[in-house]
Tab-separated table of C-alpha atoms in Angstrom:
chain	number	residue	atom	x	y	z
P	1312	MET	CA	148.473	-75.882	-3.069
P	1313	ASN	CA	151.612	-76.778	-1.163
P	1314	GLU	CA	151.546	-76.074	2.553
P	1315	PRO	CA	154.419	-74.002	3.978
P	1316	PHE	CA	156.820	-75.794	6.306
P	1317	LEU	CA	156.376	-74.668	9.879
P	1318	LEU	CA	159.330	-74.361	12.182
P	1319	LYS	CA	158.517	-75.239	15.791
P	1320	ASN	CA	160.726	-75.175	18.835
P	1321	PHE	CA	160.660	-77.378	21.900
P	1322	GLN	CA	158.712	-74.875	23.956
P	1323	TYR	CA	155.965	-74.744	21.356
P	1324	LEU	CA	155.775	-78.523	21.138
P	1325	LYS	CA	155.682	-78.851	24.921
P	1326	LYS	CA	152.772	-76.426	25.044
P	1327	GLU	CA	151.035	-78.444	22.331
P	1328	LEU	CA	151.424	-81.524	24.504
P	1329	GLU	CA	150.187	-79.846	27.647
P	1330	ASN	CA	147.193	-78.232	25.949
P	1331	SER	CA	146.078	-81.220	23.898
P	1332	ASP	CA	142.674	-82.731	24.667
P	1333	LYS	CA	143.507	-86.212	25.798
P	1334	ILE	CA	140.860	-88.920	25.527
P	1335	GLN	CA	140.340	-90.791	28.763
P	1336	THR	CA	140.420	-94.561	28.359
P	1337	GLY	CA	137.814	-95.084	31.065
P	1338	ILE	CA	140.313	-97.322	32.850
P	1339	HIS	CA	141.272	-95.236	35.848
P	1340	LEU	CA	144.653	-96.831	36.429
P	1341	ILE	CA	145.744	-95.941	32.922
P	1342	ASP	CA	144.178	-92.496	32.890
P	1343	ASN	CA	145.820	-91.582	36.159
P	1344	PHE	CA	149.137	-92.795	34.905
P	1345	ILE	CA	149.437	-91.366	31.390
P	1346	GLY	CA	146.504	-88.962	31.363
P	1347	GLY	CA	144.747	-90.736	28.504
P	1348	ILE	CA	145.334	-91.144	24.791
P	1349	PHE	CA	146.878	-88.190	23.015
P	1350	PRO	CA	145.351	-86.742	19.854
P	1351	GLY	CA	147.582	-86.207	16.860
P	1352	GLN	CA	149.389	-89.464	17.584
P	1353	VAL	CA	149.264	-93.103	16.600
P	1354	HIS	CA	149.096	-95.595	19.469
P	1355	ALA	CA	149.757	-99.308	19.175
P	1356	ILE	CA	147.955	-101.988	21.171
P	1357	LEU	CA	149.597	-105.388	20.914
P	1358	GLY	CA	148.865	-108.778	22.369
P	1359	ASP	CA	148.148	-112.444	21.821
P	1360	SER	CA	144.793	-113.757	20.612
P	1361	GLY	CA	141.970	-113.371	23.093
P	1362	VAL	CA	143.887	-111.212	25.530
P	1363	GLY	CA	141.591	-108.200	25.353
P	1364	LYS	CA	142.839	-105.932	22.578
P	1365	SER	CA	139.379	-105.379	21.110
P	1366	TRP	CA	137.930	-104.979	24.600
P	1367	PHE	CA	140.432	-102.200	25.255
P	1368	CYS	CA	139.449	-100.439	22.006
P	1369	GLN	CA	135.797	-100.714	22.911
P	1370	LYS	CA	136.420	-99.283	26.395
P	1371	LEU	CA	138.105	-96.345	24.735
P	1372	ILE	CA	135.204	-95.814	22.325
P	1373	SER	CA	132.722	-96.038	25.172
P	1374	SER	CA	134.643	-93.548	27.266
P	1375	LEU	CA	134.917	-91.084	24.388
P	1376	LEU	CA	131.275	-91.293	23.345
P	1377	ARG	CA	129.929	-90.989	26.877
P	1378	SER	CA	132.029	-87.908	27.528
P	1379	ASN	CA	131.259	-86.211	24.220
P	1380	ASN	CA	127.815	-86.372	22.605
P	1381	ASN	CA	129.131	-85.105	19.295
P	1382	ALA	CA	132.042	-87.527	18.998
P	1383	THR	CA	132.102	-90.236	16.354
P	1384	THR	CA	134.427	-93.170	15.943
P	1385	LEU	CA	135.471	-94.949	12.787
P	1386	TYR	CA	136.113	-98.543	13.766
P	1387	SER	CA	137.916	-100.659	11.177
P	1388	ASN	CA	137.506	-104.174	12.405
P	1389	PHE	CA	139.305	-106.797	10.336
P	1390	SER	CA	136.903	-109.372	8.888
P	1391	GLY	CA	134.153	-107.999	11.097
P	1392	ASN	CA	135.046	-110.381	13.904
P	1393	ILE	CA	133.925	-108.336	16.926
P	1394	ARG	CA	130.985	-109.634	18.883
P	1395	LEU	CA	128.324	-106.951	18.829
P	1396	ASN	CA	126.731	-108.125	22.070
P	1397	ASN	CA	130.033	-107.781	23.920
P	1398	PHE	CA	130.506	-104.343	22.425
P	1399	LYS	CA	127.025	-103.288	23.578
P	1400	LYS	CA	127.884	-104.398	27.117
P	1401	VAL	CA	131.009	-102.256	27.106
P	1402	LEU	CA	129.142	-99.283	25.637
P	1403	ILE	CA	126.410	-99.618	28.311
P	1404	ASP	CA	124.065	-97.413	26.279
P	1405	ASP	CA	123.028	-99.000	22.938
P	1406	ARG	CA	122.219	-95.606	21.462
P	1407	LEU	CA	125.920	-94.833	21.378
P	1408	LEU	CA	126.259	-97.380	18.576
P	1409	ASP	CA	124.840	-94.708	16.258
P	1410	GLN	CA	128.036	-92.752	16.799
P	1411	VAL	CA	130.240	-95.640	15.655
P	1412	LYS	CA	130.914	-96.151	11.978
P	1413	PHE	CA	131.969	-99.730	11.307
P	1414	PHE	CA	134.235	-100.791	8.505
P	1415	ASP	CA	134.923	-104.496	7.963
P	1416	PRO	CA	137.921	-104.900	5.639
P	1417	THR	CA	139.025	-108.323	4.521
P	1418	SER	CA	142.471	-107.320	3.308
P	1419	LEU	CA	145.312	-104.881	3.999
P	1420	LEU	CA	144.437	-103.185	0.703
P	1421	GLU	CA	140.986	-102.241	1.948
P	1422	ASN	CA	142.507	-100.555	5.000
P	1423	ILE	CA	144.945	-98.705	2.739
P	1424	ILE	CA	142.066	-97.478	0.578
P	1425	LEU	CA	140.143	-96.402	3.673
P	1426	CYS	CA	143.119	-94.283	4.775
P	1427	LYS	CA	143.456	-92.677	1.364
P	1428	LYS	CA	139.771	-91.753	1.466
P	1429	VAL	CA	140.102	-90.234	4.932
P	1430	ILE	CA	143.097	-88.204	3.747
P	1431	ASP	CA	141.005	-87.040	0.787
P	1432	GLY	CA	138.295	-85.792	3.146
P	1433	ASP	CA	135.986	-88.728	3.831
P	1434	ASN	CA	134.563	-88.918	7.340
P	1435	PRO	CA	135.530	-85.336	8.214
P	1436	ASP	CA	133.862	-85.498	11.627
P	1437	ILE	CA	135.571	-88.496	13.242
P	1438	SER	CA	137.116	-88.009	16.675
P	1439	LEU	CA	138.824	-91.385	16.945
P	1440	LEU	CA	140.061	-93.859	14.353
P	1441	ILE	CA	140.674	-97.469	15.309
P	1442	PHE	CA	142.240	-100.204	13.222
P	1443	ASP	CA	141.514	-103.427	15.021
P	1444	MET	CA	144.180	-105.353	13.088
P	1445	LEU	CA	145.666	-103.892	9.907
P	1446	PHE	CA	145.771	-107.240	8.190
P	1447	GLY	CA	144.823	-110.837	8.900
P	1448	SER	CA	146.838	-113.625	10.388
P	1449	PRO	CA	150.497	-112.766	11.075
P	1450	PHE	CA	151.337	-116.196	9.681
P	1451	GLN	CA	150.292	-114.962	6.257
P	1452	PHE	CA	153.070	-112.425	6.542
P	1453	SER	CA	155.744	-114.898	7.640
P	1454	GLU	CA	154.888	-117.218	4.769
P	1455	LEU	CA	155.354	-114.586	2.085
P	1456	LEU	CA	158.178	-115.080	-0.385
P	1457	ARG	CA	160.937	-112.488	-0.490
P	1458	ASP	CA	159.599	-110.230	-3.245
P	1459	SER	CA	156.066	-110.387	-1.938
P	1460	ARG	CA	157.301	-109.629	1.542
P	1461	LYS	CA	159.087	-106.497	0.289
P	1462	LYS	CA	155.912	-105.249	-1.368
P	1463	TRP	CA	153.962	-106.037	1.793
P	1464	GLU	CA	156.486	-104.153	3.921
P	1465	ARG	CA	156.329	-101.167	1.602
P	1466	ASN	CA	152.542	-101.179	1.761
P	1467	ILE	CA	152.577	-101.250	5.559
P	1468	PHE	CA	155.143	-98.463	5.644
P	1469	HIS	CA	153.029	-96.237	3.426
P	1470	LEU	CA	149.926	-97.091	5.404
P	1471	MET	CA	151.667	-96.026	8.618
P	1472	VAL	CA	152.791	-92.808	6.902
P	1473	ASP	CA	149.182	-92.147	5.977
P	1474	LEU	CA	148.012	-92.869	9.511
P	1475	ARG	CA	150.506	-90.409	10.972
P	1476	LYS	CA	149.394	-87.884	8.421
P	1477	ILE	CA	145.729	-88.307	9.339
P	1478	ALA	CA	146.495	-88.127	13.084
P	1479	HIS	CA	148.569	-85.008	12.575
P	1480	LEU	CA	146.302	-83.140	10.177
P	1481	ARG	CA	143.009	-84.006	11.871
P	1482	ASN	CA	144.493	-83.870	15.373
P	1483	ILE	CA	142.815	-87.106	16.393
P	1484	PRO	CA	144.214	-90.191	18.087
P	1485	ILE	CA	144.591	-93.340	16.014
P	1486	ILE	CA	144.738	-96.780	17.568
P	1487	VAL	CA	146.442	-99.596	15.693
P	1488	VAL	CA	145.868	-103.069	17.069
P	1489	ASN	CA	148.243	-105.819	16.094
P	1490	TYR	CA	148.913	-109.404	16.976
P	1491	LEU	CA	151.919	-110.193	19.157
P	1492	SER	CA	152.616	-113.805	19.984
P	1493	SER	CA	153.134	-114.767	23.610
P	1494	ASP	CA	156.661	-115.930	22.630
P	1495	SER	CA	157.720	-112.343	22.030
P	1496	LEU	CA	156.065	-110.685	24.981
P	1497	ASN	CA	159.240	-109.438	26.578
P	1498	VAL	CA	158.281	-105.803	26.466
P	1499	GLY	CA	161.735	-104.347	26.871
P	1500	SER	CA	163.250	-106.269	24.007
P	1501	HIS	CA	160.328	-106.355	21.630
P	1502	ASN	CA	160.816	-104.327	18.482
P	1503	ASP	CA	158.367	-103.818	15.710
P	1504	ARG	CA	160.075	-102.117	12.835
P	1505	TYR	CA	156.778	-101.370	11.128
P	1506	LEU	CA	154.908	-99.830	14.018
P	1507	ASP	CA	157.447	-98.505	16.523
P	1508	PRO	CA	158.768	-95.485	14.623
P	1509	PHE	CA	155.290	-94.151	14.049
P	1510	CYS	CA	153.717	-94.742	17.422
P	1511	ALA	CA	153.716	-92.447	20.433
P	1512	THR	CA	152.998	-95.295	22.815
P	1513	LYS	CA	153.071	-99.032	22.495
P	1514	SER	CA	150.900	-100.925	24.930
P	1515	ILE	CA	151.107	-104.654	25.336
P	1516	LEU	CA	148.294	-106.655	26.866
P	1517	GLN	CA	149.078	-110.046	28.307
P	1518	LYS	CA	147.682	-112.706	30.577
P	1519	VAL	CA	149.936	-113.920	33.346
P	1520	ASN	CA	150.364	-117.356	34.927
P	1521	HIS	CA	147.283	-118.874	33.309
P	1522	GLU	CA	145.136	-116.683	35.525
P	1523	TYR	CA	142.951	-113.930	34.264
P	1524	LEU	CA	145.395	-111.410	35.430
P	1525	LEU	CA	145.841	-108.816	32.768
P	1526	ASN	CA	148.901	-106.621	32.720
P	1527	PHE	CA	148.755	-103.531	30.585
P	1528	TYR	CA	152.158	-102.138	29.715
P	1529	ILE	CA	152.718	-98.611	28.597
P	1530	HIS	CA	155.881	-98.914	26.610
P	1531	ASN	CA	157.797	-96.083	25.156
P	1532	ARG	CA	161.449	-96.418	24.439
P	1533	TYR	CA	162.294	-93.134	26.100
P	1534	LEU	CA	159.744	-93.162	28.860
P	1535	GLY	CA	160.281	-96.817	29.713
P	1536	SER	CA	157.804	-99.587	30.413
P	1537	THR	CA	155.345	-99.598	33.237
P	1538	PRO	CA	153.107	-102.562	33.998
P	1539	ILE	CA	149.593	-101.711	35.105
P	1540	HIS	CA	147.561	-104.432	36.769
P	1541	LEU	CA	144.118	-104.121	35.227
P	1542	PHE	CA	141.858	-106.727	36.776
P	1543	LYS	CA	141.572	-110.234	38.060
P	1544	GLU	CA	138.405	-112.303	37.536
F	1039	MET	CA	181.803	-99.533	6.519
F	1040	GLN	CA	182.314	-99.235	10.271
F	1041	LYS	CA	180.528	-102.026	12.072
F	1042	SER	CA	180.467	-100.584	15.498
F	1043	SER	CA	178.710	-97.985	17.505
F	1044	TYR	CA	181.937	-96.096	17.787
F	1045	ILE	CA	183.680	-93.800	15.372
F	1046	ARG	CA	184.991	-90.336	15.957
F	1047	SER	CA	183.865	-88.053	13.301
F	1048	GLU	CA	186.318	-85.197	13.012
F	1049	ASN	CA	185.428	-84.487	9.440
F	1050	PHE	CA	182.268	-82.461	9.253
F	1051	ASN	CA	182.664	-81.726	5.559
F	1052	LYS	CA	180.727	-84.856	4.738
F	1053	PRO	CA	177.277	-85.794	5.961
F	1054	ASN	CA	177.257	-88.113	8.983
F	1055	VAL	CA	175.071	-91.042	8.007
F	1056	LEU	CA	173.694	-93.187	10.819
F	1057	ILE	CA	172.420	-96.499	9.491
F	1058	GLY	CA	169.913	-98.352	11.584
F	1059	GLU	CA	166.483	-98.351	13.079
F	1060	TYR	CA	165.143	-94.968	14.004
F	1061	ASN	CA	165.164	-95.544	17.750
F	1062	LYS	CA	168.723	-96.856	17.700
F	1063	CYS	CA	169.886	-93.834	15.722
F	1064	LEU	CA	168.232	-91.601	18.297
F	1065	ASP	CA	169.947	-93.536	21.094
F	1066	TYR	CA	173.298	-93.190	19.396
F	1067	LEU	CA	172.869	-89.496	18.831
F	1068	PHE	CA	171.687	-88.726	22.317
F	1069	ASP	CA	174.060	-91.072	24.095
F	1070	ASN	CA	177.226	-90.259	22.237
F	1071	LYS	CA	177.123	-87.353	19.899
F	1072	LEU	CA	174.701	-84.804	21.134
F	1073	SER	CA	177.135	-82.207	22.353
F	1074	GLU	CA	179.493	-82.787	19.450
F	1075	TRP	CA	176.982	-82.584	16.643
F	1076	ILE	CA	174.543	-80.010	17.890
F	1077	ILE	CA	176.640	-76.904	17.765
F	1078	PRO	CA	175.089	-74.666	18.798
F	1079	LYS	CA	171.643	-74.392	17.183
F	1080	LEU	CA	169.927	-77.427	15.742
F	1081	LEU	CA	167.373	-77.850	12.991
F	1082	TRP	CA	165.701	-81.251	13.037
F	1083	ILE	CA	163.694	-82.598	10.117
F	1084	ASP	CA	161.710	-85.493	11.377
F	1085	PHE	CA	159.695	-87.484	8.936
F	1086	TYR	CA	158.136	-89.630	11.624
F	1087	VAL	CA	157.482	-86.522	13.726
F	1088	LEU	CA	158.900	-87.522	17.072
F	1089	PRO	CA	155.987	-88.146	19.385
F	1090	LEU	CA	155.507	-85.234	21.732
F	1091	THR	CA	155.922	-87.377	24.818
F	1092	ILE	CA	159.390	-88.340	23.608
F	1093	LEU	CA	160.241	-84.751	22.827
F	1094	TYR	CA	159.131	-83.723	26.255
F	1095	ASN	CA	161.317	-86.356	27.838
F	1096	PHE	CA	164.286	-85.312	25.689
F	1097	SER	CA	163.894	-81.744	26.741
F	1098	LEU	CA	164.019	-82.760	30.393
F	1099	GLN	CA	167.205	-84.762	29.843
F	1100	HIS	CA	168.915	-82.273	27.553
F	1101	GLN	CA	167.838	-78.864	28.708
F	1102	VAL	CA	169.996	-77.118	26.141
F	1103	LEU	CA	167.537	-78.358	23.513
F	1104	GLU	CA	164.767	-76.258	24.971
F	1105	LYS	CA	166.407	-73.152	23.628
F	1106	ASP	CA	168.357	-74.387	20.669
F	1107	CYS	CA	166.412	-77.091	18.874
F	1108	TYR	CA	163.796	-76.443	16.201
F	1109	PHE	CA	161.706	-78.950	14.321
F	1110	LEU	CA	160.283	-79.086	10.855
F	1111	LYS	CA	157.458	-81.578	10.742
F	1112	ILE	CA	157.153	-83.578	7.555
F	1113	VAL	CA	154.114	-85.729	6.976
F	1114	SER	CA	154.595	-87.145	3.490
F	1115	ILE	CA	157.406	-88.300	1.227
F	1116	ALA	CA	156.308	-85.739	-1.364
F	1117	ASP	CA	156.762	-82.963	1.219
F	1118	PHE	CA	160.134	-84.361	2.178
F	1119	ASP	CA	161.341	-84.273	-1.430
F	1120	ARG	CA	159.937	-80.769	-1.838
F	1121	LEU	CA	161.787	-79.580	1.246
F	1122	LEU	CA	165.141	-80.948	0.109
F	1123	GLN	CA	164.742	-79.344	-3.319
F	1124	SER	CA	163.681	-76.003	-1.877
F	1125	THR	CA	165.844	-73.051	-0.883
F	1126	LEU	CA	164.515	-73.131	2.663
F	1127	LEU	CA	167.240	-75.321	4.174
F	1128	PRO	CA	170.215	-73.363	2.777
F	1129	LYS	CA	168.464	-70.200	3.916
F	1130	LEU	CA	167.968	-71.511	7.458
F	1131	LEU	CA	171.533	-72.800	7.659
F	1132	THR	CA	172.894	-69.416	6.685
F	1133	THR	CA	170.658	-67.488	9.062
F	1134	GLY	CA	171.335	-68.963	12.483
F	1135	PHE	CA	171.171	-72.741	12.335
F	1136	SER	CA	174.491	-74.524	12.343
F	1137	SER	CA	173.496	-78.161	12.578
F	1138	LEU	CA	170.930	-80.217	10.711
F	1139	ILE	CA	169.534	-83.648	11.559
F	1140	VAL	CA	167.472	-85.375	8.902
F	1141	ASN	CA	165.431	-88.460	9.542
F	1142	TYR	CA	165.459	-89.871	6.010
F	1143	PRO	CA	162.360	-91.896	5.158
F	1144	PRO	CA	162.721	-95.281	3.495
F	1145	TYR	CA	161.099	-95.808	0.103
F	1146	CYS	CA	162.052	-92.400	-1.266
F	1147	SER	CA	162.375	-92.501	-5.015
F	1148	ARG	CA	164.747	-89.536	-5.468
F	1149	ASN	CA	167.678	-90.702	-3.367
F	1150	GLY	CA	170.370	-89.538	-5.834
F	1151	GLU	CA	168.960	-86.057	-6.101
F	1152	ASN	CA	168.286	-85.824	-2.380
F	1153	TRP	CA	171.818	-86.950	-1.561
F	1154	MET	CA	173.290	-84.220	-3.774
F	1155	ASN	CA	171.239	-81.644	-1.899
F	1156	LEU	CA	172.255	-83.016	1.497
F	1157	LYS	CA	175.926	-82.917	0.474
F	1158	LYS	CA	175.617	-79.297	-0.592
F	1159	LEU	CA	174.251	-78.436	2.835
F	1160	THR	CA	177.445	-79.656	4.547
F	1161	LYS	CA	179.102	-76.461	3.308
F	1162	LEU	CA	176.735	-74.538	5.525
F	1163	GLY	CA	176.589	-76.680	8.664
F	1164	VAL	CA	176.963	-80.096	10.275
F	1165	VAL	CA	174.600	-82.509	8.550
F	1166	SER	CA	173.537	-85.808	10.106
F	1167	VAL	CA	171.176	-88.246	8.442
F	1168	PHE	CA	169.288	-91.203	9.920
F	1169	VAL	CA	168.650	-93.859	7.351
F	1170	THR	CA	167.461	-97.449	7.670
F	1171	LYS	CA	169.879	-98.948	5.133
F	1172	ASP	CA	172.951	-97.941	3.138
F	1173	LEU	CA	171.258	-95.873	0.454
F	1174	PHE	CA	174.101	-93.409	-0.020
F	1175	PRO	CA	177.698	-93.734	-1.294
F	1176	LEU	CA	179.889	-94.777	1.637
F	1177	GLU	CA	182.923	-92.835	0.414
F	1178	GLU	CA	180.931	-89.607	0.369
F	1179	SER	CA	179.831	-89.783	3.989
F	1180	ASN	CA	180.958	-90.509	7.535
F	1181	THR	CA	179.028	-93.729	7.898
F	1182	ILE	CA	178.137	-95.186	11.264
F	1183	VAL	CA	176.280	-98.454	11.439
F	1184	VAL	CA	174.420	-98.274	14.712
F	1185	ASP	CA	172.246	-101.267	14.086
F	1186	PRO	CA	174.111	-103.966	12.123
F	1187	GLU	CA	171.777	-106.733	10.943
């Protein structure tokens, strides 16, 4: 049956924002600054290889599961490339692994199918959905011929539509991790026409000056960019 | 087609079509046209569903919106098509709303039909459409390219 269209005014939406149950990231600097990750929204985490995108996702999972015994996470991890031992260290308590459902797609299509299944009612109890890379190497994308590229773009568009739909209807946060080369790390000028329109926040992780200094940017076109110094090892 | 971020649109009998990326269309609207096109009560159909944090920030910058802006959230292309075919929009535009902003999703398959419906709505209020590329007949709209490629 078709759902009726609901008319909402600014005041209502502001209340929704203020009353929403944000998920703390477990990284105090970020939580103090933005309050956490908002449910009902898609959030993008971008960065170069090895910069800590998966680590950030795992911190978020750990924080959620330790604060809520009933929470479960669906973790789509492209090609299954996370290191389980590292994940266990971040989780601290191995038993929390039982509350994580892993999905290891090897293609964009498998992620699309996963989304369709979630929309159709699969995994009704998840509190957080993470896509640690939607597809494989970004170079695959750049090498596509024109027609193939158009189909690829359309597929990504519809996948993002589905993700927004899931976030909205289930009122859960969704994290989308994507590769961003160090050549295009200028936060202010970086545009991603596939992700930006759908994402509430875009955070870019980067290493600075060949040191293990990690800057975490909260970027939102209308709220601006703010660098957060995470740690130095 | 105008290739600039500037055109005065005195003719509100045609839909205003803003061509470009979503964020740039928002910038254009809020930087240049807000007071002109939102007169005085706005209905906003947002396919992407503007993130709440952005909405909140907008409301701080443009306090008039707190009272006079209403949103219809659309979460699928099928719903979007259904809305444009329905009698809801004409009804809303004849019962208080005077301005309509539509964020038009790419990859719609019923552009011709949807365009006819959007044109009909201009008889009832000021209609502005965000679209990523020139899907609609230029001569039938006030076209503003805010993001020339």
